[in-house]
PDB file of C-alpha atoms in Angstrom:
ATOM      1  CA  UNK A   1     -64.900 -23.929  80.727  1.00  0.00           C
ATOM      2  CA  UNK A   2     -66.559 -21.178  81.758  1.00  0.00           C
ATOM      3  CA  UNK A   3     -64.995 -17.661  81.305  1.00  0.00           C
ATOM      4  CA  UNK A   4     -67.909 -15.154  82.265  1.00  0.00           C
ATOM      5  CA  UNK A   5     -67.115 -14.929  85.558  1.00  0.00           C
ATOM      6  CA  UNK A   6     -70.007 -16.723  87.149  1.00  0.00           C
ATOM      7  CA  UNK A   7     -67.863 -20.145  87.953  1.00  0.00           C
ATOM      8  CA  UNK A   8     -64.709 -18.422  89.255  1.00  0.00           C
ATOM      9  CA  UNK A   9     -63.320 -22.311  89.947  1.00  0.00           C
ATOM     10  CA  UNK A  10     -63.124 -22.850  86.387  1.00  0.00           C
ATOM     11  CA  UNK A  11     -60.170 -19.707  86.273  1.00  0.00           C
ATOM     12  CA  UNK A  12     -58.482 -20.941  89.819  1.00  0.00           C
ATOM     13  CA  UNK A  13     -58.760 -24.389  90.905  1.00  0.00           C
ATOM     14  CA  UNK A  14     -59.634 -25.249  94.421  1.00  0.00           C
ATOM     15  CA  UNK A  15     -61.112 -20.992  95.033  1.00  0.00           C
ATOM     16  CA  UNK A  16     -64.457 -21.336  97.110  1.00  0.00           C
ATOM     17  CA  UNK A  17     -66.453 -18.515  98.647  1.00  0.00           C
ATOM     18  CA  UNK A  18     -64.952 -18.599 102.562  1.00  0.00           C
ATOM     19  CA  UNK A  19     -67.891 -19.517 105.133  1.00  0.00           C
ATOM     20  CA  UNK A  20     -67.362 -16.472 107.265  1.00  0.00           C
ATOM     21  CA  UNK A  21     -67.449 -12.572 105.527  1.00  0.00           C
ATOM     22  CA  UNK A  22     -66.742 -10.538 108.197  1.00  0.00           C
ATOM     23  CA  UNK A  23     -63.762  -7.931 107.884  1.00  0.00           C
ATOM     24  CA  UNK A  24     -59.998  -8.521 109.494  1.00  0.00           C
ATOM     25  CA  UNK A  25     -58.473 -10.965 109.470  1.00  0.00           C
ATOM     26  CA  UNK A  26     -54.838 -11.687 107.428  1.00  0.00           C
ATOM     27  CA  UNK A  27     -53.618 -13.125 104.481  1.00  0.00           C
ATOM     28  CA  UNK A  28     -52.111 -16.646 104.498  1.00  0.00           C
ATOM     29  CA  UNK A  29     -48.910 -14.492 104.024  1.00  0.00           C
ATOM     30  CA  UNK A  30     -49.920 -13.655 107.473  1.00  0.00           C
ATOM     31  CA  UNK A  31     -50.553 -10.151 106.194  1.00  0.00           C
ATOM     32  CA  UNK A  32     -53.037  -7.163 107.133  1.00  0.00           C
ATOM     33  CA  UNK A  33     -55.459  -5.704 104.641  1.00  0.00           C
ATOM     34  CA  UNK A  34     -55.810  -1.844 104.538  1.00  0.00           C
ATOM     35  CA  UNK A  35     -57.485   0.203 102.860  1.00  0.00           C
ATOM     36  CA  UNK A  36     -57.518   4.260 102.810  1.00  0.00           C
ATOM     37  CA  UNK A  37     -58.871   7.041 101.484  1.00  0.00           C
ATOM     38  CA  UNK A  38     -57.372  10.697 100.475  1.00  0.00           C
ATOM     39  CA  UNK A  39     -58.487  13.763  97.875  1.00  0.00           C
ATOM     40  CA  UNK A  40     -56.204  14.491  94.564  1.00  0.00           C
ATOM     41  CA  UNK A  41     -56.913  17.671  93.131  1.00  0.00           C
ATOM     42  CA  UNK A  42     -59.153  17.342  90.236  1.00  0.00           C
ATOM     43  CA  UNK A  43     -56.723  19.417  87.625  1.00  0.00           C
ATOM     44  CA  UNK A  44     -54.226  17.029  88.617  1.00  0.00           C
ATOM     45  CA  UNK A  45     -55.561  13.853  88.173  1.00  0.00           C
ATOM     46  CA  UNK A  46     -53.655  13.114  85.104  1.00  0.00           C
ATOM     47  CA  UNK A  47     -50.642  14.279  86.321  1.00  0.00           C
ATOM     48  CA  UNK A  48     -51.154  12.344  89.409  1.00  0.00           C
ATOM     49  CA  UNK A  49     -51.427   9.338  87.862  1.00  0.00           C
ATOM     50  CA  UNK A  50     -48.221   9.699  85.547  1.00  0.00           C
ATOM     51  CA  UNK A  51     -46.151  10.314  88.673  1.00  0.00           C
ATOM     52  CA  UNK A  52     -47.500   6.396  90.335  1.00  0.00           C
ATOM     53  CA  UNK A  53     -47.381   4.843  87.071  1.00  0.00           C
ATOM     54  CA  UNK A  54     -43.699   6.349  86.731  1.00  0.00           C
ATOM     55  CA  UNK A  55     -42.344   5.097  90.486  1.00  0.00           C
ATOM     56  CA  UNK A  56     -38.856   3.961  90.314  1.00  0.00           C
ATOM     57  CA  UNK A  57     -37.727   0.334  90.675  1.00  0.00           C
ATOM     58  CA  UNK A  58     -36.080   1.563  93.435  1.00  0.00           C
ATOM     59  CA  UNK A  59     -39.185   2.097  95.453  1.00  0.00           C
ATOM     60  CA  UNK A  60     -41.165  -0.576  94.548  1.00  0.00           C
ATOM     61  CA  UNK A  61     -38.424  -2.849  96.041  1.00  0.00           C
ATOM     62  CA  UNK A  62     -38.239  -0.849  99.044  1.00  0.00           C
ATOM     63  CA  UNK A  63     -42.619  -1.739  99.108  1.00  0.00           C
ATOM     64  CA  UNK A  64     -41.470  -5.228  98.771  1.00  0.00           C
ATOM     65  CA  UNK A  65     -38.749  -5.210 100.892  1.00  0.00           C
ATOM     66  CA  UNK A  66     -40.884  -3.974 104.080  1.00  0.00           C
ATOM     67  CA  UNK A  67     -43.285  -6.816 103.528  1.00  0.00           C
ATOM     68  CA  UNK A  68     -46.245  -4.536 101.317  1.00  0.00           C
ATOM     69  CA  UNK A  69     -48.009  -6.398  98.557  1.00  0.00           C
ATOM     70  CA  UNK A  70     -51.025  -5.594  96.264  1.00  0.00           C
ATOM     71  CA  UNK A  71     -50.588  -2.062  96.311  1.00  0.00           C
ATOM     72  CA  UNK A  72     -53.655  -0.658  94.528  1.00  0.00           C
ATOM     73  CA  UNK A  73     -54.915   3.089  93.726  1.00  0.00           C
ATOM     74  CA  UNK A  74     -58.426   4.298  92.082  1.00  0.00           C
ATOM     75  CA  UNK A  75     -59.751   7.539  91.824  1.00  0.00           C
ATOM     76  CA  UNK A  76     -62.973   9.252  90.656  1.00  0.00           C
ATOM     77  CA  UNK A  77     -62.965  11.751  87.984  1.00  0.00           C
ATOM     78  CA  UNK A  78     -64.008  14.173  91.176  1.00  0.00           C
ATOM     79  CA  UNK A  79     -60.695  13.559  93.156  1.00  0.00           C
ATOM     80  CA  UNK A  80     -61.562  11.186  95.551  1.00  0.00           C
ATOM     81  CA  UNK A  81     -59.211   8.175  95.825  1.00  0.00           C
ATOM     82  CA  UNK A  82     -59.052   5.054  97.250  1.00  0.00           C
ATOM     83  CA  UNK A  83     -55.740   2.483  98.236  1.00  0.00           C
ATOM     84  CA  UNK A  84     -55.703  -0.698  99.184  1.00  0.00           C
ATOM     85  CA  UNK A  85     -52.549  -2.602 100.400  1.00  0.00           C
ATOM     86  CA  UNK A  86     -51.408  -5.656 102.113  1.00  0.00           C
ATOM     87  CA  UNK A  87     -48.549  -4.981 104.784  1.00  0.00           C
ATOM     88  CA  UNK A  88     -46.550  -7.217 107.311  1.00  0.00           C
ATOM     89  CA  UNK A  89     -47.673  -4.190 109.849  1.00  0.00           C
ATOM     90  CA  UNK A  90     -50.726  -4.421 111.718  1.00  0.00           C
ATOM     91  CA  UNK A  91     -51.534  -0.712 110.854  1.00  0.00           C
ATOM     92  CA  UNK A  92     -51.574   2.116 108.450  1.00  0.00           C
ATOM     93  CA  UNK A  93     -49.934   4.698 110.673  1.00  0.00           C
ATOM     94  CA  UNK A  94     -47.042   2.312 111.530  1.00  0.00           C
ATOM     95  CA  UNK A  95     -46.706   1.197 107.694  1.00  0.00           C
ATOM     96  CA  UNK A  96     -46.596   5.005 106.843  1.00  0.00           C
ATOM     97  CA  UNK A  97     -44.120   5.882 109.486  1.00  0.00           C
ATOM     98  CA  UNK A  98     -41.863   3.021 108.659  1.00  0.00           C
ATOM     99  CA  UNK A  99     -41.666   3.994 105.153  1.00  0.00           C
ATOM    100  CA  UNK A 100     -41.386   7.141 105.064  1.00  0.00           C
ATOM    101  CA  UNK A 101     -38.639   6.980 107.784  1.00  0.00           C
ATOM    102  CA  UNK A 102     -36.692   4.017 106.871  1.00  0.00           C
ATOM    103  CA  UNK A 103     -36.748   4.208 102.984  1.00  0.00           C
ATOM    104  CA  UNK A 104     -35.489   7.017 100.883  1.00  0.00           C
ATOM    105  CA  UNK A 105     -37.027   6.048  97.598  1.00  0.00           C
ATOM    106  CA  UNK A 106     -40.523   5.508  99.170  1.00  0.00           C
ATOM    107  CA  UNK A 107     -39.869   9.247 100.986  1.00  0.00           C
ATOM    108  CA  UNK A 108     -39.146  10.828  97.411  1.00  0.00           C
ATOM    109  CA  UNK A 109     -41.775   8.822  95.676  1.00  0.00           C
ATOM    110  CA  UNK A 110     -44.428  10.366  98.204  1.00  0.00           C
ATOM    111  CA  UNK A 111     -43.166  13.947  98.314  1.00  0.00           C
ATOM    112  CA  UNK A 112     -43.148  13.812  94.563  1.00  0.00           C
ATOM    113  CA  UNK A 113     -47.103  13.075  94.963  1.00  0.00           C
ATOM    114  CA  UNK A 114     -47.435  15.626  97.487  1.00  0.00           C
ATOM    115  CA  UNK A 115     -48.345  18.606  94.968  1.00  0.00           C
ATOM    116  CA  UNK A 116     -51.093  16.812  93.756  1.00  0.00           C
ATOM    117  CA  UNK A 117     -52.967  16.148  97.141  1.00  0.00           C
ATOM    118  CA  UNK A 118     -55.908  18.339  98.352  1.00  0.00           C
ATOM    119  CA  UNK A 119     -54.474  20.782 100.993  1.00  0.00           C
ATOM    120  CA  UNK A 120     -50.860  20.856 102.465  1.00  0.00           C
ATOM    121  CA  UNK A 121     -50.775  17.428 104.802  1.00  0.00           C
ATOM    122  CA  UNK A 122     -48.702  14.952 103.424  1.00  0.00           C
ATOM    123  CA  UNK A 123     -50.710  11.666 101.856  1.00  0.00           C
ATOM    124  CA  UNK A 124     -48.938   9.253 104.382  1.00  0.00           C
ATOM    125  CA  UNK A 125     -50.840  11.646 107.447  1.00  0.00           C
ATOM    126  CA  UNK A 126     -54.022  12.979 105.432  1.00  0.00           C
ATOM    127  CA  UNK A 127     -54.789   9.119 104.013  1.00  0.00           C
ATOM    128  CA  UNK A 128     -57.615   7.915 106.678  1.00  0.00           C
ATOM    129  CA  UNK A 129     -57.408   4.431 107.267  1.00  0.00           C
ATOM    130  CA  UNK A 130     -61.056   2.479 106.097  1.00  0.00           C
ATOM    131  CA  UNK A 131     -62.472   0.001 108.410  1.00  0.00           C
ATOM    132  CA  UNK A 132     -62.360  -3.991 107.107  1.00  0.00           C
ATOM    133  CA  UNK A 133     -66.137  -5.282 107.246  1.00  0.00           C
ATOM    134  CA  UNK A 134     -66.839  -7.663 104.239  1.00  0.00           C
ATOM    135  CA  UNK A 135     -64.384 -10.266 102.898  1.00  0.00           C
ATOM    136  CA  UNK A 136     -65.810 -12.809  99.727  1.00  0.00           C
ATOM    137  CA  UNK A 137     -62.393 -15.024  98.910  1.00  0.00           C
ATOM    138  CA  UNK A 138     -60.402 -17.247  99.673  1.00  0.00           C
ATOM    139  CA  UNK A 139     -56.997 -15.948 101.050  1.00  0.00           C
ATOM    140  CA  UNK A 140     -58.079 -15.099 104.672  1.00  0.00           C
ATOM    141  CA  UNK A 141     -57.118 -16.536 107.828  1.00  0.00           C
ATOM    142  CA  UNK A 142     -58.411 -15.454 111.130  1.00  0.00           C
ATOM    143  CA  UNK A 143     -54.730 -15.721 112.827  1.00  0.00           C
ATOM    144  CA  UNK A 144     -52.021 -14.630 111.667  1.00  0.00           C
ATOM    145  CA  UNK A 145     -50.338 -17.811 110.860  1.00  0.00           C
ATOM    146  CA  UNK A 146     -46.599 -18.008 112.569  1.00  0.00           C
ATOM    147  CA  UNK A 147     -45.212 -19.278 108.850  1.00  0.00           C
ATOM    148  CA  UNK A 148     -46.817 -17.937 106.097  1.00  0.00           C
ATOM    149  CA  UNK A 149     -47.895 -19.972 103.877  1.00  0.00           C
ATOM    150  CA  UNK A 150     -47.641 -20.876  99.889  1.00  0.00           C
ATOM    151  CA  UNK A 151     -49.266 -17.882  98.083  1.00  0.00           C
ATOM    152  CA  UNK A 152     -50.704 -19.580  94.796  1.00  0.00           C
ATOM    153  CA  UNK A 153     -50.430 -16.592  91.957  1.00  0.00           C
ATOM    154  CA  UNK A 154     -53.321 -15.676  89.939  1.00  0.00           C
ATOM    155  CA  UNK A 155     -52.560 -14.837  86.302  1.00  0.00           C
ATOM    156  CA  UNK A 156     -55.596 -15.019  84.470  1.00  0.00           C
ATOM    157  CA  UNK A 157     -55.291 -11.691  82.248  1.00  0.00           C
ATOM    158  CA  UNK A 158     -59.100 -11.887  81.500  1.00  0.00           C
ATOM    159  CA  UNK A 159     -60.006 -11.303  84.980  1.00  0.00           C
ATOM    160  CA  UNK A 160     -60.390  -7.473  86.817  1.00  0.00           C
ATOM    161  CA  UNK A 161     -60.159  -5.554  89.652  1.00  0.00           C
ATOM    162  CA  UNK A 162     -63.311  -3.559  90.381  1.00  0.00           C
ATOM    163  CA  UNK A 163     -62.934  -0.995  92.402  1.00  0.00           C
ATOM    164  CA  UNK A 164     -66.697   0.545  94.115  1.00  0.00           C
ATOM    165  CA  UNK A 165     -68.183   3.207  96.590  1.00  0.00           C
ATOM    166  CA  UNK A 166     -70.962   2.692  98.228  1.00  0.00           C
ATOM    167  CA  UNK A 167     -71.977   5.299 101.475  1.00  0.00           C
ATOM    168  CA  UNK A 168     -74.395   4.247 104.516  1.00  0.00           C
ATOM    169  CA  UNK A 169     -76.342   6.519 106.579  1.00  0.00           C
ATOM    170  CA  UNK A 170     -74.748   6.296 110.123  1.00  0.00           C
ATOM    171  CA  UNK A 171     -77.667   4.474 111.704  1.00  0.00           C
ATOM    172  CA  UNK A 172     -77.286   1.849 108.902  1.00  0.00           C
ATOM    173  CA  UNK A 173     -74.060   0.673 110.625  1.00  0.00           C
ATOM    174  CA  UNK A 174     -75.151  -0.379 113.787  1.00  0.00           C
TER     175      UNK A 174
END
């Protein structure tokens, strides 16, 4: 068996490349993929990332509890960061507003982030929502299905999450 990442069917049975790339779409789960961007200051990167490394139980049941999964942050040594989440919401905005208003420990867990932000807006408002364009896997319907589905789990420890930035020219996205 392969392990260098060039047959990724020899780590998860049955994975094939999907026929169609384009962005949207939703998880089997039946949930939306979405991705944003915000600025941490750059002498408080560290700190930064103690604070989300430290979240409570408490709020990371709350996450689960309003139907979030894969909650991801990078950042650049320069500041600029990048999350990625799934949520049973159809937006950013609405997943933002729900969670901040409806769960305490998700409310503290974001303030307590707040002093390491560029400027004075709150991530949950200053985070600007990326658009979906590309999609190369396998966990992507085109509808959301009315019952999601079984989610197989992926546990291979030798495999990574890459995280990369690439920037177009305006006229290149036509």
């Amino acid at each position: 068996t392969k392990r260098d990442g060039s047959d990724l069917s020899a780590v998860e049975p049955g994975w094939k490349v999907v026929d169609f790339t384009g962005g949207g779409g939703f998880t089997h789960a039946g949930l939306t993929r979405l991705c944003f961007d915000f600025n941490v200051r750059t002498d408080a990167i560290d700190d930064y990332v103690r604070t989300c490394n430290a979240m409570e139980k408490a709020c990371r049941a709350a996450l689960q509890r309003r139907g979030m999964r894969n909650l991801f942050l990078f950042h650049r040594s320069d500041g600029y960061a990048v999350g990625y989440l799934e949520s049973a919401l159809q937006t950013l905005e609405a997943t933002w507003v729900l969670l901040r208003n409806e769960e305490p420990a998700v409310r503290a867990w974001l303030d307590s982030t707040q002093g390491y932000i560029v400027g004075t807006t709150p991530i949950d408002k200053a985070a600007k929502c990326l658009s979906h364009y590309f999609y190369l896997g396998a966990d992507r319907v085109l509808e959301q299905p009315s019952l999601p589905q079984d989610k197989k789990r992926r546990t291979d420890p030798t495999r990574n999450r890459i995280c990369f930035f690439l920037r177009f020219a305006t006229d290149d996205l036509k």
